[in-house]
Backbone as JSON, one array per atom type, in Angstrom:
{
  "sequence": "XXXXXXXXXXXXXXXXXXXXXXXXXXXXXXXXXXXXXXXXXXXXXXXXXXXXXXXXXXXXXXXXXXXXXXXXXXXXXXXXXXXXXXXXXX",
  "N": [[134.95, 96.17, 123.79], [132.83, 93.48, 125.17], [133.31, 90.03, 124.12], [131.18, 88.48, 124.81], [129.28, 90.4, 125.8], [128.64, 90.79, 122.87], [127.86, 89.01, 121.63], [125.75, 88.22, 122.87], [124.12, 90.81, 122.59], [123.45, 90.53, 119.67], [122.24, 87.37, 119.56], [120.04, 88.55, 120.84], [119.16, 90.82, 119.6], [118.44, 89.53, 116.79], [116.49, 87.82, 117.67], [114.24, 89.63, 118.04], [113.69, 90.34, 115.49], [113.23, 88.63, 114.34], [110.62, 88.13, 116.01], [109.49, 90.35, 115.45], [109.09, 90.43, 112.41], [107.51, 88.2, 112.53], [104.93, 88.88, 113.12], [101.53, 88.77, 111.93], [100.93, 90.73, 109.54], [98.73, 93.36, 107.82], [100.42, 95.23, 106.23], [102.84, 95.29, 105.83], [104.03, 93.76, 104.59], [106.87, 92.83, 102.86], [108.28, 94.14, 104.71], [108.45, 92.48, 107.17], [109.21, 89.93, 105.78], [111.79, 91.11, 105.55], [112.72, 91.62, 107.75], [112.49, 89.09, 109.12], [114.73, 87.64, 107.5], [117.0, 89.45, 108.16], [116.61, 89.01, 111.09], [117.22, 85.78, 111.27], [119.41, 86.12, 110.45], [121.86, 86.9, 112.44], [120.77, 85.92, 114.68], [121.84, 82.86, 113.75], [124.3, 83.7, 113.74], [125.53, 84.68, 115.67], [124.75, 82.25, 117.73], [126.36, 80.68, 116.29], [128.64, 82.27, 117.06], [128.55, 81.61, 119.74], [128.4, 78.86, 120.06], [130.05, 77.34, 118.77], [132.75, 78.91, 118.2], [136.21, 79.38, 118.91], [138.41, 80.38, 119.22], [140.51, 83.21, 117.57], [139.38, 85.0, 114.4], [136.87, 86.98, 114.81], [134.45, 89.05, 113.07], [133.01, 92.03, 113.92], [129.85, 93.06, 113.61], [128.42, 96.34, 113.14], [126.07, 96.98, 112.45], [124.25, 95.21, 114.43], [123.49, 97.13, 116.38], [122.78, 99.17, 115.12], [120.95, 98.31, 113.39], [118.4, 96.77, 114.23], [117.02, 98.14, 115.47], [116.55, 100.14, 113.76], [114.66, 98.92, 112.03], [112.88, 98.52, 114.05], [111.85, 100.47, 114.27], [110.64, 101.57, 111.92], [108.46, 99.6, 111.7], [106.84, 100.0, 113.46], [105.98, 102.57, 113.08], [104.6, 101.99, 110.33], [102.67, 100.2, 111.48], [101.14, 102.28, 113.06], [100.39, 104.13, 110.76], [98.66, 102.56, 109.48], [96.74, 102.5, 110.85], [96.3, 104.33, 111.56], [94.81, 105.11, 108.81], [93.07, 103.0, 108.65], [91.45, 103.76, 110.25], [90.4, 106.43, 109.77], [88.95, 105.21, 107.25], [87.06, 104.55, 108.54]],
  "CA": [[133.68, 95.48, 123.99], [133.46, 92.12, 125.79], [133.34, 88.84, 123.19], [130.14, 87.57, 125.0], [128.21, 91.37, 125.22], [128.41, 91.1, 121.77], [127.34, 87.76, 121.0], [124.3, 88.4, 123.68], [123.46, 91.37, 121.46], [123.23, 89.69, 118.6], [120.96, 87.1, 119.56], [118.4, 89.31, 121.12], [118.45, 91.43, 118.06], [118.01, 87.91, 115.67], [114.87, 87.13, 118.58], [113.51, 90.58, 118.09], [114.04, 90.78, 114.55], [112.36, 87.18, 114.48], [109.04, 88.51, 116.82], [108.71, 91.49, 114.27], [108.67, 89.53, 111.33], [105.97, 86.4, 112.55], [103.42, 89.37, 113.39], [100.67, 89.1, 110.89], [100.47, 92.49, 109.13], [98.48, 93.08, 106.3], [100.08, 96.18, 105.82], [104.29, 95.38, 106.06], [104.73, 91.99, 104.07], [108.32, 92.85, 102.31], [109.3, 94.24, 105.77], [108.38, 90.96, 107.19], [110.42, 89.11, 104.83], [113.59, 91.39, 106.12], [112.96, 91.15, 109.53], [113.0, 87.65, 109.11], [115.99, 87.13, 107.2], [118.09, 90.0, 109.15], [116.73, 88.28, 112.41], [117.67, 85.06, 111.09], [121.26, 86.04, 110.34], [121.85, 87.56, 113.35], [120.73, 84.74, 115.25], [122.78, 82.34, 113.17], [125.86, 84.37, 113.85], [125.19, 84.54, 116.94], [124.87, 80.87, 118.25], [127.64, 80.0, 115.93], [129.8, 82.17, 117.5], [128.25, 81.39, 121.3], [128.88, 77.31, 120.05], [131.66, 76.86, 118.0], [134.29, 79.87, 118.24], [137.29, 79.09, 120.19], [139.44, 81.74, 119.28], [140.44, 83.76, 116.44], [139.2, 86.17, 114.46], [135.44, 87.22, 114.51], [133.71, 90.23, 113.17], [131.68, 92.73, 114.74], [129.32, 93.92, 113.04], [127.6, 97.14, 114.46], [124.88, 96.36, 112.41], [123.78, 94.74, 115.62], [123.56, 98.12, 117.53], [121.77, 99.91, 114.89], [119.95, 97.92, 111.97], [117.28, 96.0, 114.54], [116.33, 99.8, 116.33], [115.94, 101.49, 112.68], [114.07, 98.13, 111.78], [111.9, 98.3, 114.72], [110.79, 102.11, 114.38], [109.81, 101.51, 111.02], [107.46, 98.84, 112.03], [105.6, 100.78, 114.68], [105.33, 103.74, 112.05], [103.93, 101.35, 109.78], [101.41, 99.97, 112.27], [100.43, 103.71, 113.32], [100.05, 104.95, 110.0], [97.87, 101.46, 109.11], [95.9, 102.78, 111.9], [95.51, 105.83, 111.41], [94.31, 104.79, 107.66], [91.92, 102.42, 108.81], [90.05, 104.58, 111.28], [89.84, 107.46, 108.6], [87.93, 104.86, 106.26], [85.43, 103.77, 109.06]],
  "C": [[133.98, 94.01, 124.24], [132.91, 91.3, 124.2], [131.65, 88.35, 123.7], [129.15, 88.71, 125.22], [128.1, 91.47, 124.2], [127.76, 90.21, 121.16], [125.85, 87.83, 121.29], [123.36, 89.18, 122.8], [122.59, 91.08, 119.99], [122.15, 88.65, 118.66], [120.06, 87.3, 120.05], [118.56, 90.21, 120.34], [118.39, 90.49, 116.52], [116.42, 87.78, 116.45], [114.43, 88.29, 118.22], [113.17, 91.15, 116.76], [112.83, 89.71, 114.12], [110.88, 87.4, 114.87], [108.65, 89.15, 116.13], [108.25, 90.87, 112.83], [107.42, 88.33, 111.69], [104.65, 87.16, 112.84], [103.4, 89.44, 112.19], [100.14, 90.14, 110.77], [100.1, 92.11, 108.2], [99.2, 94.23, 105.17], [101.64, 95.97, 105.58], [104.83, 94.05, 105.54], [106.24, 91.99, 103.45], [108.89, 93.05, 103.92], [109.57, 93.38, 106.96], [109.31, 90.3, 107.52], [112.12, 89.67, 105.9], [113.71, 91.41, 107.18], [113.34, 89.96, 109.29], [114.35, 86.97, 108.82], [117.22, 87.92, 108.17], [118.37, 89.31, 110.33], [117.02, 86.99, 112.31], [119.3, 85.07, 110.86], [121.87, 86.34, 111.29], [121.96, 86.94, 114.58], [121.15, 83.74, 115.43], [123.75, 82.1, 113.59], [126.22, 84.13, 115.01], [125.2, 83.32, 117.75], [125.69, 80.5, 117.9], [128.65, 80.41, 116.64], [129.64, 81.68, 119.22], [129.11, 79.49, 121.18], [129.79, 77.4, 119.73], [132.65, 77.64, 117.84], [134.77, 79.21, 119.23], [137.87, 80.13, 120.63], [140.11, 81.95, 117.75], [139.86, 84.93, 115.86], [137.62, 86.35, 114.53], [134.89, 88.75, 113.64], [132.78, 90.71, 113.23], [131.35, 93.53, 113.5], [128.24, 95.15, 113.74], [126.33, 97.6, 113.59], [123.83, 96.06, 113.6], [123.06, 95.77, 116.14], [122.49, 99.03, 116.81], [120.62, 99.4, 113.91], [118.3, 97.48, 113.18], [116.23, 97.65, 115.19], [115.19, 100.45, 114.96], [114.52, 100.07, 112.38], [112.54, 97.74, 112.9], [110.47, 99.42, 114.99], [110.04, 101.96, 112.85], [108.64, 100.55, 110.89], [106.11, 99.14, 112.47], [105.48, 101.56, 113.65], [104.63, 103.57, 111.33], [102.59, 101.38, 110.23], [100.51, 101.39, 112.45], [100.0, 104.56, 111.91], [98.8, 103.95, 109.18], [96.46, 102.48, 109.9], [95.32, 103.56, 111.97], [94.71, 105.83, 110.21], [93.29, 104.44, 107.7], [90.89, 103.33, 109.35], [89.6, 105.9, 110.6], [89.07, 106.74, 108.0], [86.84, 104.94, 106.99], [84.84, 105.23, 109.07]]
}
């Protein structure tokens, strides 16, 4: 795997991790929170190694590849099961 598809990865799953977390749910506030911080680390990692690596060692985490996916289906399931909740009360 190239050094800079991986970095790329990384910060579009920090930005997407980031977009899931700032929607206002009333229904997903802890999962929020871990979007936020995952997509904040992620992001982090990510620019640090885009700025300041030279060379050396790095590690991949493949985290990357699967945490923001599982993190994104449980979102939508959320939302759809909010949804489905709500429209049973009305």
């Amino acid at each position: 795997m190239s050094f800079h598809v991986y970095v790329l990865f990384l910060i579009a799953s920090g930005m997407l991790l980031l977009a899931l977390g700032s929607m206002r749910a009333p229904y997903a506030k802890r999962r929020r929170a871990v979007n936020l911080i995952a997509g904040a680390i992620f992001l982090v990692y990510g620019l640090y190694l885009l700025v300041f690596y030279q060379s050396g060692h790095y590690v991949v985490f493949f985290y990357v590849f699967i945490l923001p996916v599982l993190l994104a289906v449980r979102f939508f399931r959320d939302r759809a099961a909010y949804r489905a909740q709500s429209s049973y009360r009305s």
